[in-house]
Short mmCIF file of C-alpha atoms in Angstrom, two decimals:
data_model
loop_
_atom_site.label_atom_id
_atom_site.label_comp_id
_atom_site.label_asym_id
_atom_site.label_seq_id
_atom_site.Cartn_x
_atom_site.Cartn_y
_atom_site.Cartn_z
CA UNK A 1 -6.14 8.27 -46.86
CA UNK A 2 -5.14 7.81 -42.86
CA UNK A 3 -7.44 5.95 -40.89
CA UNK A 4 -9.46 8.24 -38.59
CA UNK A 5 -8.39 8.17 -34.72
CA UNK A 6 -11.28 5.93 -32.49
CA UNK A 7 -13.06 8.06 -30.09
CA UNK A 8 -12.31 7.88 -26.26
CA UNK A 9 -15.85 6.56 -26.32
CA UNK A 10 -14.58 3.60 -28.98
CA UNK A 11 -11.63 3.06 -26.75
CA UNK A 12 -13.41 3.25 -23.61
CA UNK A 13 -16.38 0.43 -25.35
CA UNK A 14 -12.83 -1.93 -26.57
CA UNK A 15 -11.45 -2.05 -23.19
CA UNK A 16 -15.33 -2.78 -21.36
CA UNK A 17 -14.85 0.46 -19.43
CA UNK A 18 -17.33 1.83 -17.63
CA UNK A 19 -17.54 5.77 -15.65
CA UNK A 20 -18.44 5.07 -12.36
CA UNK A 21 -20.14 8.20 -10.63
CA UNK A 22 -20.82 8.06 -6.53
CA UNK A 23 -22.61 10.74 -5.66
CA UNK A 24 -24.35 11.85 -1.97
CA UNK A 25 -25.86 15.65 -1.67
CA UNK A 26 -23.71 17.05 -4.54
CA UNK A 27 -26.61 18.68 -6.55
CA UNK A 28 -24.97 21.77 -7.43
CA UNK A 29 -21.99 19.96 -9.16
CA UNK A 30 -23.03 16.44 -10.13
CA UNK A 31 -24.87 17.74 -13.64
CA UNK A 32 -21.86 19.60 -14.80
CA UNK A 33 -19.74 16.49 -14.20
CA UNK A 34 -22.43 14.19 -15.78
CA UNK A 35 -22.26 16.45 -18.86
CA UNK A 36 -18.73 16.78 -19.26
CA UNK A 37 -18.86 12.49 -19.46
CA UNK A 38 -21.39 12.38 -21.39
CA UNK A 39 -19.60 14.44 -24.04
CA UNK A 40 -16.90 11.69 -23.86
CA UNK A 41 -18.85 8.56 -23.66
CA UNK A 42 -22.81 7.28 -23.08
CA UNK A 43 -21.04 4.59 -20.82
CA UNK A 44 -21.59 5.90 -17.59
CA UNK A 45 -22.98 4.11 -13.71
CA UNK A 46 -24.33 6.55 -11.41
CA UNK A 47 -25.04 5.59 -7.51
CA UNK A 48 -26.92 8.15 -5.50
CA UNK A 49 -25.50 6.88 -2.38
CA UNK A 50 -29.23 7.59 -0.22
CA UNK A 51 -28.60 11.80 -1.35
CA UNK A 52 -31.42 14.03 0.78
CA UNK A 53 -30.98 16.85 -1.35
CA UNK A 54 -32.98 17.29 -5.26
CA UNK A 55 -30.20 14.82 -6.45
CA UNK A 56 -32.76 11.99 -7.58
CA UNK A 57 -35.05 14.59 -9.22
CA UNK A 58 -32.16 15.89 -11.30
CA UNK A 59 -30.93 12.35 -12.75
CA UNK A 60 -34.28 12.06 -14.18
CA UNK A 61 -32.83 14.38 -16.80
CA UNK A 62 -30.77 11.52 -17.74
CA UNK A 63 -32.52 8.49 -18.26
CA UNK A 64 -30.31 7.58 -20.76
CA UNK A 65 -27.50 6.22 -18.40
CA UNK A 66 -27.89 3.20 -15.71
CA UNK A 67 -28.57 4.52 -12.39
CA UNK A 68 -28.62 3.20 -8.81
CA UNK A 69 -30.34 4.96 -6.17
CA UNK A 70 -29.99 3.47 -2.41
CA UNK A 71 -32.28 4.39 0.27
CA UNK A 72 -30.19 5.27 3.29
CA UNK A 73 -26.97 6.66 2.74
CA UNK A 74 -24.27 3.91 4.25
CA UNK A 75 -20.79 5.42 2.32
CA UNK A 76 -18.55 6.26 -0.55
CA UNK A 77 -16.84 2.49 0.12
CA UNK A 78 -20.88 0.80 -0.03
CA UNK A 79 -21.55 2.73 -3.02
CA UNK A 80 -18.35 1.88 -5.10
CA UNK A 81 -18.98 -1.95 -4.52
CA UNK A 82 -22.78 -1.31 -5.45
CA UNK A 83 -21.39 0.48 -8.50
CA UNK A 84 -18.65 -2.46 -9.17
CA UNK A 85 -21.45 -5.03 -8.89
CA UNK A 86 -23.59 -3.37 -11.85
CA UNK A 87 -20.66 -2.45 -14.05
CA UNK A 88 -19.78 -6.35 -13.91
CA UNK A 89 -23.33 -7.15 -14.17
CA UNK A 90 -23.67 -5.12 -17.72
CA UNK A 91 -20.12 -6.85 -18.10
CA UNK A 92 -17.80 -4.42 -17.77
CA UNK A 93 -13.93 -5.04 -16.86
CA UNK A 94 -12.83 -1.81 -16.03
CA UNK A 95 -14.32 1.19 -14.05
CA UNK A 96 -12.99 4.83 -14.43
CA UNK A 97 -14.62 6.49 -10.80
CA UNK A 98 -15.06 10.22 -10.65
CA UNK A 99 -16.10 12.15 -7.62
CA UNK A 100 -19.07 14.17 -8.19
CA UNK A 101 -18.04 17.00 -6.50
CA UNK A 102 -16.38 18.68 -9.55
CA UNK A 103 -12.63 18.42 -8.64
CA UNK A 104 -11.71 16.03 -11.22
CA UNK A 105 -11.55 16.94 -15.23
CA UNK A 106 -13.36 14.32 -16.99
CA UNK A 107 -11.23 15.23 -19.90
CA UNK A 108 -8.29 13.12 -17.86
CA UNK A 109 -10.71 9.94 -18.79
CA UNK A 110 -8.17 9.81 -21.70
CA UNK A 111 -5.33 10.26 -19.77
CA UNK A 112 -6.31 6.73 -17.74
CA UNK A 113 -7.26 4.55 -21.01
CA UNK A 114 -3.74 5.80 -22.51
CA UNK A 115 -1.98 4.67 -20.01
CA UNK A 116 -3.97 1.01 -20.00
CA UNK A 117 -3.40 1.19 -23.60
CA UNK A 118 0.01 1.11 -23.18
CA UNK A 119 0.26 -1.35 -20.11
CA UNK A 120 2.01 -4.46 -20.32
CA UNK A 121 -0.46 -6.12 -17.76
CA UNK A 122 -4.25 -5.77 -17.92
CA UNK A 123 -4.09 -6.14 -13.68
CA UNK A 124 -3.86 -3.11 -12.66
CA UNK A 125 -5.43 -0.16 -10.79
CA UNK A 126 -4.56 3.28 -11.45
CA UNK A 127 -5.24 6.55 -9.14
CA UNK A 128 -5.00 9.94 -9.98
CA UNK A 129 -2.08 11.46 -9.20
CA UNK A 130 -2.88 15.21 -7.93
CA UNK A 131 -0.52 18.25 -7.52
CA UNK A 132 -1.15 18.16 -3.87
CA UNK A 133 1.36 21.81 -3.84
CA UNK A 134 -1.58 24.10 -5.64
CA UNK A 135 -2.47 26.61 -3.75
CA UNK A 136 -6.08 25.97 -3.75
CA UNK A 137 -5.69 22.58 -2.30
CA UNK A 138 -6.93 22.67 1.60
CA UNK A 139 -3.83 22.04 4.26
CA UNK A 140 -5.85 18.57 6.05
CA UNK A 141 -6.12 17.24 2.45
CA UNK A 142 -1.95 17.76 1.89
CA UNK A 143 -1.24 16.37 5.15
CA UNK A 144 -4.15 13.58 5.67
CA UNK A 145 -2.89 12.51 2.05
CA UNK A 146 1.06 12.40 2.97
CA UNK A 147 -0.28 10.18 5.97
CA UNK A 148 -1.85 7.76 3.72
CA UNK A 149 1.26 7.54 1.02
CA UNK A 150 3.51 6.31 4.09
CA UNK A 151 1.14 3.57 5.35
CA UNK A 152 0.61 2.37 2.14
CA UNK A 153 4.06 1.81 1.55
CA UNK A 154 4.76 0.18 4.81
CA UNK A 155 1.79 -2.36 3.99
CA UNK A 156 2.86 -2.92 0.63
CA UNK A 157 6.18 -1.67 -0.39
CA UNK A 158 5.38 0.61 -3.27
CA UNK A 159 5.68 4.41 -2.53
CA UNK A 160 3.06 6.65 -4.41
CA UNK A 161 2.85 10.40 -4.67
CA UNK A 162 -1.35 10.59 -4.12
CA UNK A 163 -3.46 7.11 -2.30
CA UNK A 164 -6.34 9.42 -1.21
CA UNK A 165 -7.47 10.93 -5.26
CA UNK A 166 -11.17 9.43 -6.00
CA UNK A 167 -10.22 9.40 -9.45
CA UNK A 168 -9.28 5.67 -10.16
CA UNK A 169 -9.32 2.79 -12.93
CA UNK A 170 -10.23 -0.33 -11.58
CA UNK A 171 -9.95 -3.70 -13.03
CA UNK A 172 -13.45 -5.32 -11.91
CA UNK A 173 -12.81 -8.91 -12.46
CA UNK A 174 -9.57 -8.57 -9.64
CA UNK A 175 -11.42 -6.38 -7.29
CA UNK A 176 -14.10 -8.81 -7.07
CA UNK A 177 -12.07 -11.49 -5.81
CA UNK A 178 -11.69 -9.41 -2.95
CA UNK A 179 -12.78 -9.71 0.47
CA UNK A 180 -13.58 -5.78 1.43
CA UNK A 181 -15.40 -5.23 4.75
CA UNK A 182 -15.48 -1.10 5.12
CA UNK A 183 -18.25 0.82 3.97
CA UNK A 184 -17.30 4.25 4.20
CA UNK A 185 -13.87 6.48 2.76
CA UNK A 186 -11.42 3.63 4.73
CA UNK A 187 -12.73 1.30 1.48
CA UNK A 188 -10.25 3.72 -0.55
CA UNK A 189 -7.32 2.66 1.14
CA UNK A 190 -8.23 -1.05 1.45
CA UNK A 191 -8.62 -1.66 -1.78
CA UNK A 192 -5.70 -0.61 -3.36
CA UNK A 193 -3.77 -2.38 -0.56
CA UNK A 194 -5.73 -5.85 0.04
CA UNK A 195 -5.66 -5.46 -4.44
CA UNK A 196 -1.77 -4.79 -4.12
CA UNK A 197 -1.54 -8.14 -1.93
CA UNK A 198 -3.14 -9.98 -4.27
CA UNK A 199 -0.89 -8.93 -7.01
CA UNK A 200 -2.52 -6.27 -9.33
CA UNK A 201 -0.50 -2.99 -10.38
CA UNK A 202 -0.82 0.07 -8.66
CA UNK A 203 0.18 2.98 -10.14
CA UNK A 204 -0.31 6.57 -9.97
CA UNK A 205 -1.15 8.78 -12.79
CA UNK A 206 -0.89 12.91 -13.27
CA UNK A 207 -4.82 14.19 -13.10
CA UNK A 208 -5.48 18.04 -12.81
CA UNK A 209 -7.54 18.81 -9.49
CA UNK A 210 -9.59 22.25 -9.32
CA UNK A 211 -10.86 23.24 -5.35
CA UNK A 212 -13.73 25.77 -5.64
CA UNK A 213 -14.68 25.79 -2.33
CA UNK A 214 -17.60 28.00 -3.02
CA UNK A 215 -19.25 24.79 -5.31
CA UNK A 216 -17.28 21.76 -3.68
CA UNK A 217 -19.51 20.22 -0.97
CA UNK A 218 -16.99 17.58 1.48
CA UNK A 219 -18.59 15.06 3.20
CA UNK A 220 -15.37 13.61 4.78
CA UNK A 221 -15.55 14.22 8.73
CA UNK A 222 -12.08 14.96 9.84
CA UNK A 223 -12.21 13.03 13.02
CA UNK A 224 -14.70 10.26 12.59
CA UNK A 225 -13.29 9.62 9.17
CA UNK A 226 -9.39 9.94 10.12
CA UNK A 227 -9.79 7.51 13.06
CA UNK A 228 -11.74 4.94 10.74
CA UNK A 229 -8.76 5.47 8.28
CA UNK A 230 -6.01 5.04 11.06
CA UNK A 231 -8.31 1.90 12.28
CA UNK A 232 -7.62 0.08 8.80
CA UNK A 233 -4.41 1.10 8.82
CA UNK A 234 -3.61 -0.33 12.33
CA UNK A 235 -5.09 -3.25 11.03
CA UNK A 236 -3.52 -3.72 7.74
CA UNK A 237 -0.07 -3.23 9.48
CA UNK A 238 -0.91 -5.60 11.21
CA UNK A 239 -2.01 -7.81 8.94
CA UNK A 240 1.05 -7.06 6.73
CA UNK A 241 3.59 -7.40 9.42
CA UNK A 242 2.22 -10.90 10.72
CA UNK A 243 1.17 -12.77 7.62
CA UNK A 244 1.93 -10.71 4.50
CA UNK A 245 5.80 -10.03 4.14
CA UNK A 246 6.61 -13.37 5.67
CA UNK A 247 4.36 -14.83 2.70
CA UNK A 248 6.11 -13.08 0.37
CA UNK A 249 9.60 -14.02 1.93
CA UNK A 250 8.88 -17.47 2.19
CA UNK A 251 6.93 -17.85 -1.91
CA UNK A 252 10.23 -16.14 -2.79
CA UNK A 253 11.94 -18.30 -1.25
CA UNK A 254 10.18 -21.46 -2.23
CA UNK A 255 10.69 -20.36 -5.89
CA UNK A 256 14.00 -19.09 -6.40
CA UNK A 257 15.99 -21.72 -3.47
CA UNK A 258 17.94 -19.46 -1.44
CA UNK A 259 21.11 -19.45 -3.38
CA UNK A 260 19.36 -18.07 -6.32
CA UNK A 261 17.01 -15.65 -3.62
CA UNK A 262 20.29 -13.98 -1.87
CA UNK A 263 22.19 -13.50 -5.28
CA UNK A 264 19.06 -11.56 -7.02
CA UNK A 265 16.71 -10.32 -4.82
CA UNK A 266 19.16 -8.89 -1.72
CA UNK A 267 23.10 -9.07 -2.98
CA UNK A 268 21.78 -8.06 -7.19
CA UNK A 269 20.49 -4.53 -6.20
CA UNK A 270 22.56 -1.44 -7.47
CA UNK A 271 22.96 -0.54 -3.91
CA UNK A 272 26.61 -0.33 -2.73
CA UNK A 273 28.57 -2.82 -1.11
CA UNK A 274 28.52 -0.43 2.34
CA UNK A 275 24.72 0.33 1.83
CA UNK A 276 24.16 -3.36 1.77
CA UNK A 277 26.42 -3.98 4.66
CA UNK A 278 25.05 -1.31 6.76
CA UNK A 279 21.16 -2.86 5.64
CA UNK A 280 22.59 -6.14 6.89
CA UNK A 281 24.35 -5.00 10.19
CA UNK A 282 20.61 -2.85 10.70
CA UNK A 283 18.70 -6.42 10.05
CA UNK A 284 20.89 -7.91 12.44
CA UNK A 285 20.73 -5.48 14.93
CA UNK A 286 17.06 -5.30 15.25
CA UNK A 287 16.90 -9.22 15.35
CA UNK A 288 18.54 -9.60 18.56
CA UNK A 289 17.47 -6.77 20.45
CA UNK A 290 15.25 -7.26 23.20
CA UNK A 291 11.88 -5.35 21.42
CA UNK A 292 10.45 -8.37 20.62
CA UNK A 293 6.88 -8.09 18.41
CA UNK A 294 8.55 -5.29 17.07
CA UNK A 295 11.29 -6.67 15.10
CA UNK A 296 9.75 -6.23 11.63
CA UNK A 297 7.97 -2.72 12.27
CA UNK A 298 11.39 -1.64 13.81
CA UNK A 299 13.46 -2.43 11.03
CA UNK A 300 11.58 -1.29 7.56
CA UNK A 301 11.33 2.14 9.72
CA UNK A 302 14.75 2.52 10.45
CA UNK A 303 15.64 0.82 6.96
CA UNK A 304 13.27 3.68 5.42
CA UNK A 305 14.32 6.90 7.45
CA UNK A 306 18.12 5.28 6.74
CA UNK A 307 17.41 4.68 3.20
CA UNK A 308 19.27 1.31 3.32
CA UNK A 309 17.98 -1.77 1.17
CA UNK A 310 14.36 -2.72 3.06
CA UNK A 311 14.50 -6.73 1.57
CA UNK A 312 18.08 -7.01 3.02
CA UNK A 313 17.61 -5.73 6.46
CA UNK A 314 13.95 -7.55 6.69
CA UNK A 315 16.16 -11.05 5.78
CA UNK A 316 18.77 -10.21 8.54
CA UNK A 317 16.20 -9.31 11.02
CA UNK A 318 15.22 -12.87 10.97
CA UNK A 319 18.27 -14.18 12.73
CA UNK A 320 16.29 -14.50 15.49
CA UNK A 321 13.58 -17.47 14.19
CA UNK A 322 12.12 -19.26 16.77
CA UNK A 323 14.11 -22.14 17.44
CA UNK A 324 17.02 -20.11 18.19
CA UNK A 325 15.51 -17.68 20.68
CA UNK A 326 16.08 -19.76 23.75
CA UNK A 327 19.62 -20.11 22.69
CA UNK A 328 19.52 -15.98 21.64
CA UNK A 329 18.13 -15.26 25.06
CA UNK A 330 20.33 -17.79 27.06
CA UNK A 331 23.79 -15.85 25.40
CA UNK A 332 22.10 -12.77 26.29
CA UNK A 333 21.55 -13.20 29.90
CA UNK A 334 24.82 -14.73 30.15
CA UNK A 335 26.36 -11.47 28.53
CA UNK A 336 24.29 -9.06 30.47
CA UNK A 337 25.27 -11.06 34.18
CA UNK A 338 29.12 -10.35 32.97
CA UNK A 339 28.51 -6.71 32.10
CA UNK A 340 26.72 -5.68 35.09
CA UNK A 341 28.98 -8.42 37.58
CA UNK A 342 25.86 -10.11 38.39
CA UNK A 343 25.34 -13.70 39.42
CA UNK A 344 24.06 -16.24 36.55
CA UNK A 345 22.69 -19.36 37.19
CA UNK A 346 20.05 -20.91 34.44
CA UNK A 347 19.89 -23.23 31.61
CA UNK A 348 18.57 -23.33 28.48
CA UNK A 349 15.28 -25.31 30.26
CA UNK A 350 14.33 -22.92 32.42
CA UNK A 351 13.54 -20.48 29.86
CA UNK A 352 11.83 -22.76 27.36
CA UNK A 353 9.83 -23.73 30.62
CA UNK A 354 9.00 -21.75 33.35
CA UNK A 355 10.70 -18.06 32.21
CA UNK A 356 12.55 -17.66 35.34
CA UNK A 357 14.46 -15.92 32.92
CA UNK A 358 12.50 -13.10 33.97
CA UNK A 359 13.79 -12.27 37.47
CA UNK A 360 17.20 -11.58 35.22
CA UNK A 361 15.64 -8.82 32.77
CA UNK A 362 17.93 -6.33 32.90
CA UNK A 363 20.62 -8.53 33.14
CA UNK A 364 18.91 -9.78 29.71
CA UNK A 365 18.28 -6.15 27.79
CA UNK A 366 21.99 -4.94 28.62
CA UNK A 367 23.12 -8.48 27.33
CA UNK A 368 20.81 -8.39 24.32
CA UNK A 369 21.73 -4.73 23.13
CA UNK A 370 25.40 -5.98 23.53
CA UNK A 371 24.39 -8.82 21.30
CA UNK A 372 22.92 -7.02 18.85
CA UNK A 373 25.55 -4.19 18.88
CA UNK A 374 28.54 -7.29 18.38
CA UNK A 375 26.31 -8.89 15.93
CA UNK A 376 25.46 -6.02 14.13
CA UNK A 377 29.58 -4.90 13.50
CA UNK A 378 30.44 -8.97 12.94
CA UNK A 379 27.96 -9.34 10.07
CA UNK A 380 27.98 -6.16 8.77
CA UNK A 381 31.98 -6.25 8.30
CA UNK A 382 31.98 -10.08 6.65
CA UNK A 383 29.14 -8.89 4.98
CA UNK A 384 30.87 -5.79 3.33
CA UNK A 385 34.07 -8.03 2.60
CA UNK A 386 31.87 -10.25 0.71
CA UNK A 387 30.21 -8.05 -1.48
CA UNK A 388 33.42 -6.07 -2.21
CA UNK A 389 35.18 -9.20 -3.15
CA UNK A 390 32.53 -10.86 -5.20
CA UNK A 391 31.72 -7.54 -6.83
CA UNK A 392 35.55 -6.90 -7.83
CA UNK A 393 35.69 -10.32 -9.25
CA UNK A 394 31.81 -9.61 -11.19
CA UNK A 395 33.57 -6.24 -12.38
CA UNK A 396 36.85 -8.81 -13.60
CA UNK A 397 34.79 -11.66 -15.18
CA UNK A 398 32.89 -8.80 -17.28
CA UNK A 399 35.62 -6.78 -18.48
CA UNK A 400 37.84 -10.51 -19.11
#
């Protein structure tokens, strides 16, 4: 005799999952979706997020599952942390959230506690993964989605196929040791990428997606909602660019020493020893041209339209720390006066002091584009000479 297979709704009650529904002015789809989880599991949070249309009236069909109903409708992002807060207070660790607009299959519940089944860390947060090529699937969604991916890569360094898909498993007990600020469908995005900082899993998963425009009601405003998205993006760049990669760099740093950093984290990749050298001669490049403030945006978007090795050209980009940027921008000037056969008096006080400097600036952009260019083909070249050599002798010690 085999033992019988738990339900989802036994799986769902050993993992302290909960089904987190938002809902605002979907009344013609929210009791379908409600019954379709309710033939899964009793486990379910609703939040009428302040809905002016019969939506209240109709969850009193249901007083069987925990409900939240807000006054004033402030946003998807509001109602998902209102939602958060009750799952944890009925002690929850995991929320599965489903839109209530009937796009998502609440069937795919099973396809999210699989995979968290099967997870090797308990810290993570999973989002539906949506074939974004259907036909059905509206042309603003496609591209507004594509938009997101690449952001969300830039601010964290993981590239996913789908950021924007409401259908998500989130680990409570890490999301609540968040600081989110944005109320409306901007929350989306900063959580997974404040979540990614702090070091949960994010991960994309396949979900089906059905458009029926004639049902589906949309509440996203294309323009008011796409500039609050690009605002949180701005800012997380931002943030990312100024305070997040060089933490990473330097707790990388701190714990491997920078022998053991260089050998494993840039040199150990399977990259090539001329993919490495050209990521080096890019990092280089970028470091001592003259666009400062833009160093690091400069160089993972080259290193990503390139497709060289993004860790490698960051490090290289950092030739130019601070205390050698008087000294960068003295050889510069000096370089650019010879070019052009202009005149060159200064010293290395001047510019730390009064930026006189400045009267020489194109003197100072042809010298520091020559720098770069010279810099770029010197460290680039010893670079690929390196890795050729040490790899050869890897390749000998292995096969000896």
């Amino acid at each position: 005799m085999t033992d019988q297979k738990p339900t989802i709704a036994e799986r769902l009650r050993q993992l302290r999952c909960v089904v987190l529904i938002p809902t605002y002015n979907n009344a013609k789809t929210l009791v379908r979706v409600i019954h379709g989880v309710m033939e899964l599991t009793p486990d379910i949070i609703v939040v009428n997020d302040g809905a002016t249309d019969n939506t209240a009236l109709l969850l009193k069909e249901f007083p069987q599952i925990t409900q939240v109903h807000l006054p004033v409708n402030k946003g998807k992002g509001n109602a998902l942390q209102i939602g958060f807060q009750a799952a944890l207070e009925n002690n929850y660790d995991f929320a599965i959230t489903i839109d209530s607009d009937g796009q998502h299959f609440p069937e795919d519940i099973e396809v999210f506690i699989d995979a968290l089944e099967k997870e090797n860390t308990k810290n993570v947060l999973y989002i539906g993964a949506r074939n974004m090529n259907q036909s059905d699937v509206p042309g603003k969604s496609s591209f507004g989605n594509k938009f997101s991916n690449f952001w969300f890569w830039f601010e964290t360094g993981i590239w996913l196929t789908d950021t924007q898909c409401g259908y998500r498993l989130y680990p409570l007990r890490e999301i609540e040791k968040l600081r989110l600020l944005t109320p409306k469908f901007e929350f989306e995005i900063e959580v997974i990428v404040k979540a990614s900082w702090q070091g949960t899993l994010v991960k994309n998963i396949p979900v089906k997606i059905l458009y029926d425009e004639d049902e589906r009601v949309s509440h996203f405003r294309t323009i008011p909602d796409f500039t609050r998205i690009s605002i949180v993006n701005t800012w997380l760049v931002l943030v990312a660019l100024f305070y997040i990669k060089p933490r990473d760099l330097y707790r990388n740093l701190k714990k491997k020493g920078v022998k053991k950093f260089l050998f494993e984290d840039m040199l150990g990749s399977s990259d090539s020893p001329g993919k490495k050298a050209s990521s080096i001669a890019l990092g280089v490049f970028i470091g001592f041209s003259p666009f400062w403030g833009l160093h690091t945006l400069l160089v993972l978007l080259l290193a990503f339209v390139f497709k060289l090795n993004k860790p490698i050209a960051f490090a290289f980009s950092n030739v130019s720390l601070p205390p050698f940027i008087p000294f960068i921008v003295l050889f510069s000037l000096q370089l650019g006066s010879w070019a052009l056969g202009e005149p060159f008096v200064l010293s290395l006080e001047s510019i730390s002091t009064d930026f006189s400097f400045l009267t020489n600036l194109r003197s100072y952009v042809v010298g520091s584009l020559i720098l770069a260019v010279v810099g770029a083909f010197v460290f680039g070249t010893i670079g690929y000479l390196m890795l050729t050599y040490f790899g050869k002798r890897k390749i000998a010690v292995n096969n000896g």
